[in-house]
Coordinates of C-alpha atoms in Angstrom, one line a residue:
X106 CA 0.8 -28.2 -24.6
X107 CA 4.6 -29.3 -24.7
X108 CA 6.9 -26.5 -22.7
X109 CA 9.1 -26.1 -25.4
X110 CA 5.6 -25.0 -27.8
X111 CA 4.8 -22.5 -24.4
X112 CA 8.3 -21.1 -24.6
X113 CA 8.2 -20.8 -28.0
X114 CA 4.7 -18.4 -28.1
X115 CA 5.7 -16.2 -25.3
X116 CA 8.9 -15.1 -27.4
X117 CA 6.0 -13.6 -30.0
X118 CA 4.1 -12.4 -26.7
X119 CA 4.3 -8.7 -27.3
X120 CA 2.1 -5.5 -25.7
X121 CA 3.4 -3.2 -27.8
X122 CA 5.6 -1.9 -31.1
X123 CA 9.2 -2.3 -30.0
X124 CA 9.7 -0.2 -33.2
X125 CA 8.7 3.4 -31.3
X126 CA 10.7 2.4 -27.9
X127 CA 12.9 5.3 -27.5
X128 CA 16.4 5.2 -26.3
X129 CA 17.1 4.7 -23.2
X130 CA 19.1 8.5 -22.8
X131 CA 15.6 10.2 -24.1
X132 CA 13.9 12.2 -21.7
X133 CA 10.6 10.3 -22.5
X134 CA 12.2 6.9 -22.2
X135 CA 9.4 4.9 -20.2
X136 CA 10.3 1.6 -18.4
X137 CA 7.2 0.2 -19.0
X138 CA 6.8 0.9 -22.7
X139 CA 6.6 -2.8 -23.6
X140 CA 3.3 -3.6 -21.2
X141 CA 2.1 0.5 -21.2
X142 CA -1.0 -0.1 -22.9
X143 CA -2.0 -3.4 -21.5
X144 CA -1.1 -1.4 -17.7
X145 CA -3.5 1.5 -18.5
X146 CA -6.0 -0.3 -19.8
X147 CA -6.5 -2.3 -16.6
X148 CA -6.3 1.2 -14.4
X149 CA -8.9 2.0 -16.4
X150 CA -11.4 -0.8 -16.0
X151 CA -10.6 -0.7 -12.1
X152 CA -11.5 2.3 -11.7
X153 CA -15.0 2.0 -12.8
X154 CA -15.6 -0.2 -10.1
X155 CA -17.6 2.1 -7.4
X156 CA -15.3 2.4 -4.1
X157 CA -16.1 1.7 -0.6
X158 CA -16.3 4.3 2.4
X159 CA -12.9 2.5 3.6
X160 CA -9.4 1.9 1.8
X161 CA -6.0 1.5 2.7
X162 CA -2.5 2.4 0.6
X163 CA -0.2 0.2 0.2
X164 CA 2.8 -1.8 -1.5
X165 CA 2.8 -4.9 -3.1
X166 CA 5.8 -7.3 -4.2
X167 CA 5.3 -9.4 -7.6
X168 CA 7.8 -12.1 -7.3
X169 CA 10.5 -11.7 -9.6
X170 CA 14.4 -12.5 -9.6
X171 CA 15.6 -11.9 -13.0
X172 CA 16.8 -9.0 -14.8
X173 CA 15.5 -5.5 -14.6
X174 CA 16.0 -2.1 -13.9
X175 CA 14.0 -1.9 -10.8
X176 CA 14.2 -5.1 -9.2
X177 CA 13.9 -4.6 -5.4
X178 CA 15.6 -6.4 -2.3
X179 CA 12.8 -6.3 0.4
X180 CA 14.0 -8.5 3.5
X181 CA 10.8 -7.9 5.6
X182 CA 8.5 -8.7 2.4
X183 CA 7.3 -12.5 2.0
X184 CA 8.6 -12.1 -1.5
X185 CA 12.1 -10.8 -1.1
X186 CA 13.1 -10.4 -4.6
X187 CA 10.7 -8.9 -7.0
X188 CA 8.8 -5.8 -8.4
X189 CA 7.5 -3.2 -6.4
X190 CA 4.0 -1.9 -6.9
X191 CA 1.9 0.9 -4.6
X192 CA -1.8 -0.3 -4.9
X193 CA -5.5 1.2 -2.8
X194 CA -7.8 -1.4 -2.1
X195 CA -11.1 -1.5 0.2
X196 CA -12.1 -3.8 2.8
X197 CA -13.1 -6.4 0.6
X198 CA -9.7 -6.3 -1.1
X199 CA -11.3 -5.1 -4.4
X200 CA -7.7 -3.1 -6.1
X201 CA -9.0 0.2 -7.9
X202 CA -5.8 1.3 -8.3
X203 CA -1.7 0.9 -8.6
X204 CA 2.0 2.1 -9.7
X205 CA 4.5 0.4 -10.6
X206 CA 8.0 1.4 -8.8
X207 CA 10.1 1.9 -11.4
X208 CA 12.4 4.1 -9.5
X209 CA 12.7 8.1 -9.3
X210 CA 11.0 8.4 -12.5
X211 CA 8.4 6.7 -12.0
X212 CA 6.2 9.1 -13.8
X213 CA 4.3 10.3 -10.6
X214 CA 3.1 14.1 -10.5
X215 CA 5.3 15.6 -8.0
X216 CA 3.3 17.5 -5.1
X217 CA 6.1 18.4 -2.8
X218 CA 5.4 15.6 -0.3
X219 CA 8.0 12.9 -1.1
X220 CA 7.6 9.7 -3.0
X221 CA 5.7 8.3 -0.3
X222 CA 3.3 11.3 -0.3
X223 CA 3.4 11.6 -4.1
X224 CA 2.1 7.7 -4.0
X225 CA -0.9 8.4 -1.9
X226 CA -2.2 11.6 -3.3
X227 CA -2.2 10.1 -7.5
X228 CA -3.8 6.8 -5.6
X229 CA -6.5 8.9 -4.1
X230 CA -7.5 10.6 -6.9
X231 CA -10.4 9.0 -7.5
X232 CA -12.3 8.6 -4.1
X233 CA -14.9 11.0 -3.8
X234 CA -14.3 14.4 -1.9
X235 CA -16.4 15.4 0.9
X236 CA -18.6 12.4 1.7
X237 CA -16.9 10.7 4.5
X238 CA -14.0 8.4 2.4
X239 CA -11.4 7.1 4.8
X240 CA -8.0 6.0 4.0
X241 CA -5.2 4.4 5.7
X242 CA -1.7 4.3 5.3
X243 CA 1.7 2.7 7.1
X244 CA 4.5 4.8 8.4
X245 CA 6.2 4.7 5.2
X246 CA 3.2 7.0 3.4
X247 CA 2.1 8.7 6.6
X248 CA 3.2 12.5 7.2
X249 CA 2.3 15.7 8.9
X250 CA 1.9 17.2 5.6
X251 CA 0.4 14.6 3.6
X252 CA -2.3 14.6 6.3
X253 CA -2.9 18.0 5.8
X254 CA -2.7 18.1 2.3
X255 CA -5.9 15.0 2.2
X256 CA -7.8 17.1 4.8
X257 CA -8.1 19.8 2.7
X258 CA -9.1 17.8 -0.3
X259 CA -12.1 16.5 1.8
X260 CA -10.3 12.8 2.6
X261 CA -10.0 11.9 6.4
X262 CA -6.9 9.7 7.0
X263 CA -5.5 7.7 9.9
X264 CA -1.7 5.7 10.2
X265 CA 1.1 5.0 12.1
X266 CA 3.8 7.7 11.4
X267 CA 7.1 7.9 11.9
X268 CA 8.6 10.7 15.1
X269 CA 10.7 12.6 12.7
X270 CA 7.3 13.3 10.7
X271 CA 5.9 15.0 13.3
X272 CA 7.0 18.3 12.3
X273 CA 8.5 18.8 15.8
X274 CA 5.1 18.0 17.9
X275 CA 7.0 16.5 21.5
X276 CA 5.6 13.6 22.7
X277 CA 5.9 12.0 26.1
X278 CA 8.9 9.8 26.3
X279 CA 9.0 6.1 26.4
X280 CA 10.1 5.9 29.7
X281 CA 7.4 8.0 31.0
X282 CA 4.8 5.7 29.5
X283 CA 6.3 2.7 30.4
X284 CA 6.2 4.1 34.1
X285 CA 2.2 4.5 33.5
X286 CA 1.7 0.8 31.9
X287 CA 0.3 -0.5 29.1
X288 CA -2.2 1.1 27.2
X289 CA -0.8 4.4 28.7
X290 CA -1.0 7.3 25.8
X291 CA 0.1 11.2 25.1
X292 CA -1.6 13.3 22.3
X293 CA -1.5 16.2 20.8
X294 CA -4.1 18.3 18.5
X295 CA -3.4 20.9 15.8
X296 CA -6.4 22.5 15.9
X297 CA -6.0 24.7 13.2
X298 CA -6.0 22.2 10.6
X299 CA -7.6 19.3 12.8
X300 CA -4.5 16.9 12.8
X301 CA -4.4 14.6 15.6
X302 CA -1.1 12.6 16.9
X303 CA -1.3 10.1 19.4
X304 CA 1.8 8.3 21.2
X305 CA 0.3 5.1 22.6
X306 CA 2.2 2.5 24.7
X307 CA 2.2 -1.7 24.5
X308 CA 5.5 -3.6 24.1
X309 CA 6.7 -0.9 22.8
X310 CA 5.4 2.8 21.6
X311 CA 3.5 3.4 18.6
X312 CA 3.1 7.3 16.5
X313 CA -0.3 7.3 15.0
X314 CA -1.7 10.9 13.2
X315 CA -5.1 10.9 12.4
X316 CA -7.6 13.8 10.9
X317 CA -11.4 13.0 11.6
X318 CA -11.9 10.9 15.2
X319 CA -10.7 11.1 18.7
X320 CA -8.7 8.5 20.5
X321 CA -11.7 7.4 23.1
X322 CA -14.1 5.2 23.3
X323 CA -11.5 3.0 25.0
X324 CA -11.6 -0.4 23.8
X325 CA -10.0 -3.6 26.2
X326 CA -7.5 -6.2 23.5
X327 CA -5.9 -8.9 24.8
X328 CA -1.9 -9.1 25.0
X329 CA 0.5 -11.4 26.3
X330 CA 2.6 -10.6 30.2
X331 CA 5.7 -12.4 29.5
X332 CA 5.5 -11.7 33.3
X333 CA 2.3 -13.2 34.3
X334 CA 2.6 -15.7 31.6
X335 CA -0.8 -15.2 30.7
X336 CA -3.0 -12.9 28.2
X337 CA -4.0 -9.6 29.8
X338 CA -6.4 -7.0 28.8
X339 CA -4.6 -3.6 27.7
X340 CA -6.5 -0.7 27.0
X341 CA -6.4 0.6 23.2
X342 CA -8.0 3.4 21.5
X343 CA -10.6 3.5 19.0
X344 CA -8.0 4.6 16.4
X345 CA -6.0 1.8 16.9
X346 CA -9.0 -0.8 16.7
X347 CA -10.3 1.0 13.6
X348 CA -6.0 1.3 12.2
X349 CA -5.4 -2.9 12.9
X350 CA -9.3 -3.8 10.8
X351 CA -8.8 -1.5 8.2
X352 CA -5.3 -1.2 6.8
X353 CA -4.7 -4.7 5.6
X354 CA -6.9 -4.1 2.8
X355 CA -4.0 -4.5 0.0
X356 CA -2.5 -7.6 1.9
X357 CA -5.7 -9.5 1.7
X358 CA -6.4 -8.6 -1.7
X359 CA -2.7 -10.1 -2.5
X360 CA -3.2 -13.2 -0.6
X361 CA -5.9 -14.1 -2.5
X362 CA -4.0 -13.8 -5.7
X363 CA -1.3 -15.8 -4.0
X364 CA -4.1 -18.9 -3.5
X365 CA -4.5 -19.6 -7.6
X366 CA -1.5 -17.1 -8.3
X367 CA -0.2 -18.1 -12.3
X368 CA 2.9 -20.0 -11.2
X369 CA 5.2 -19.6 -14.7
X370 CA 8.8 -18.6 -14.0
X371 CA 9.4 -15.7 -16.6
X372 CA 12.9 -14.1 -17.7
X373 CA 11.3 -11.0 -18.7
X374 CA 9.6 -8.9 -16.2
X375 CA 7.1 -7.5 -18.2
X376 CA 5.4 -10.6 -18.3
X377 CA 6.2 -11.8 -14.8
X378 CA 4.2 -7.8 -14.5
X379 CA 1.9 -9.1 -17.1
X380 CA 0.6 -12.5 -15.2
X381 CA 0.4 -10.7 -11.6
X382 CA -2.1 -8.5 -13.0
X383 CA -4.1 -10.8 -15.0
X384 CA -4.4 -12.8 -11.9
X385 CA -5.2 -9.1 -9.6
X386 CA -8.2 -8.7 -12.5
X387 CA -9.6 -12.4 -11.3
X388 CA -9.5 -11.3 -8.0
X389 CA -11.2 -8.2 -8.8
X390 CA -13.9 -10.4 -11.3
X391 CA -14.5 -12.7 -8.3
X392 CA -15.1 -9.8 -5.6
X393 CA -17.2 -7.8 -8.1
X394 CA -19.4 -11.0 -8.9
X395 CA -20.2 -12.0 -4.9

């Protein structure tokens, strides 16, 4: 098909009446009116797929650098530029669920957590409560209160938090575990609610807050000594092991879409939306069918 032809049919390419798109000064005005049926649709066939014991929260950048209301700068992201989307996957990288950032309104059902914790509670929704589902979150999600607020709903979570999270739980200091070496660690339990934070040391100190397991058995990982210019073995916890296997479920699901990802530059971001998620459902197709 000749480009100009291509062009040409994605200017009729529409998801929805632009004749009911309210104004933009309406308190119902929705950013994604123009792909809203296409977008729930595909929640809803995801999330008759049956999930695994194991998933992990997390965000996702669809490449995009034109025009939009929510367009986000990301340095640390692969994709700089683009569209920011919050997305549960399992250990396979099946995607059961995701939001689209569209900025405070987003249209997420505030539970006094944050955005962050706001993002993980709707993605949760549909695990089953009770029978042992795990999930795993980064330091951007993970809070004192959101753990707690997952316990009690009968979900058992484990990430890397962020000190000022802590709800005031003192840790040892750096120096201190420095002093002791790598692979030194400090806890500390609430036992009331079950909530575990651990401190531990390597290059540098990680927060970890975790509601179901312990920190031992003690596992041996292999880091470099930039002063014995060699790999050594460090002790590390079993939550760390089980944190660094499990949480890059959404990242791998993503890399596969970037193998075969649909490379059209689009001026619109609803269909630049449009062609990431038609690629996600491949994914999804592919997973489901091995």
């Amino acid at each position: 098909m000749p480009r100009n032809s291509f062009d040409k049919l994605t200017t009729f390419f529409h998801l929805n009446d632009n004749s009911n798109l309210l104004r933009r000064d309406d308190p119902a005005y929705d950013k994604l009116f123009k792909i809203r049926p296409f977008v729930d649709a595909l929640k809803k066939n995801f999330l008759k797929l049956e999930p695994e014991e194991r998933n992990s929260v997390d965000e996702i950048m669809i490449p995009f650098k034109g025009r939009s209301g929510f367009t986000q700068y990301i340095r640390n992201k692969p994709h700089k530029w683009g569209i920011k989307m919050f997305a549960i996957a399992d250990t396979s990288g099946m995607l059961y669920d995701f939001i689209i950032y569209t900025g405070k309104n987003t249209g997420i059902p505030a539970c006094g957590l944050g955005i962050s914790g706001d993002v993980v509670i709707k993605l949760t929704e549909h695990l089953p409560r009770n029978e042992n589902f795990k999930v795993f979150c980064d330091n951007w999600f993970s809070s004192y209160k959101l753990f707690v607020a997952l316990k009690q709903n009968g979900l058992l979570v484990t990430g890397t938090v962020r000190s000022n999270r802590l709800q005031g739980c003192q840790m040892k200091s750096d120096v201190d575990l420095k002093k002791q070496g790598r692979g030194s660690f400090d806890q500390k339990t609430d036992f009331t609610r079950t909530v575990t934070a651990v401190k531990w040391y390597d290059n540098k100190s990680v927060n970890m807050i975790f509601s179901y397991r312990g920190t031992q058995p003690m596992h041996q990982v292999k880091r470099w000594s930039i002063a014995a210019k060699k790999n050594i073995e460090v002790s590390c916890t079993a939550l760390v092991k089980e944190y660094n296997e499990s949480m890059g479920d959404v990242d791998f699901h993503d890399m596969l879409v970037g193998l075969y990802m649909t490379d059209i530059r689009a001026r619109r971001y609803y269909l630049r939306i449009v062609f990431n998620s038609l690629d996600s459902s491949v994914v999804n197709a592919w997973l489901f069918y091995r």
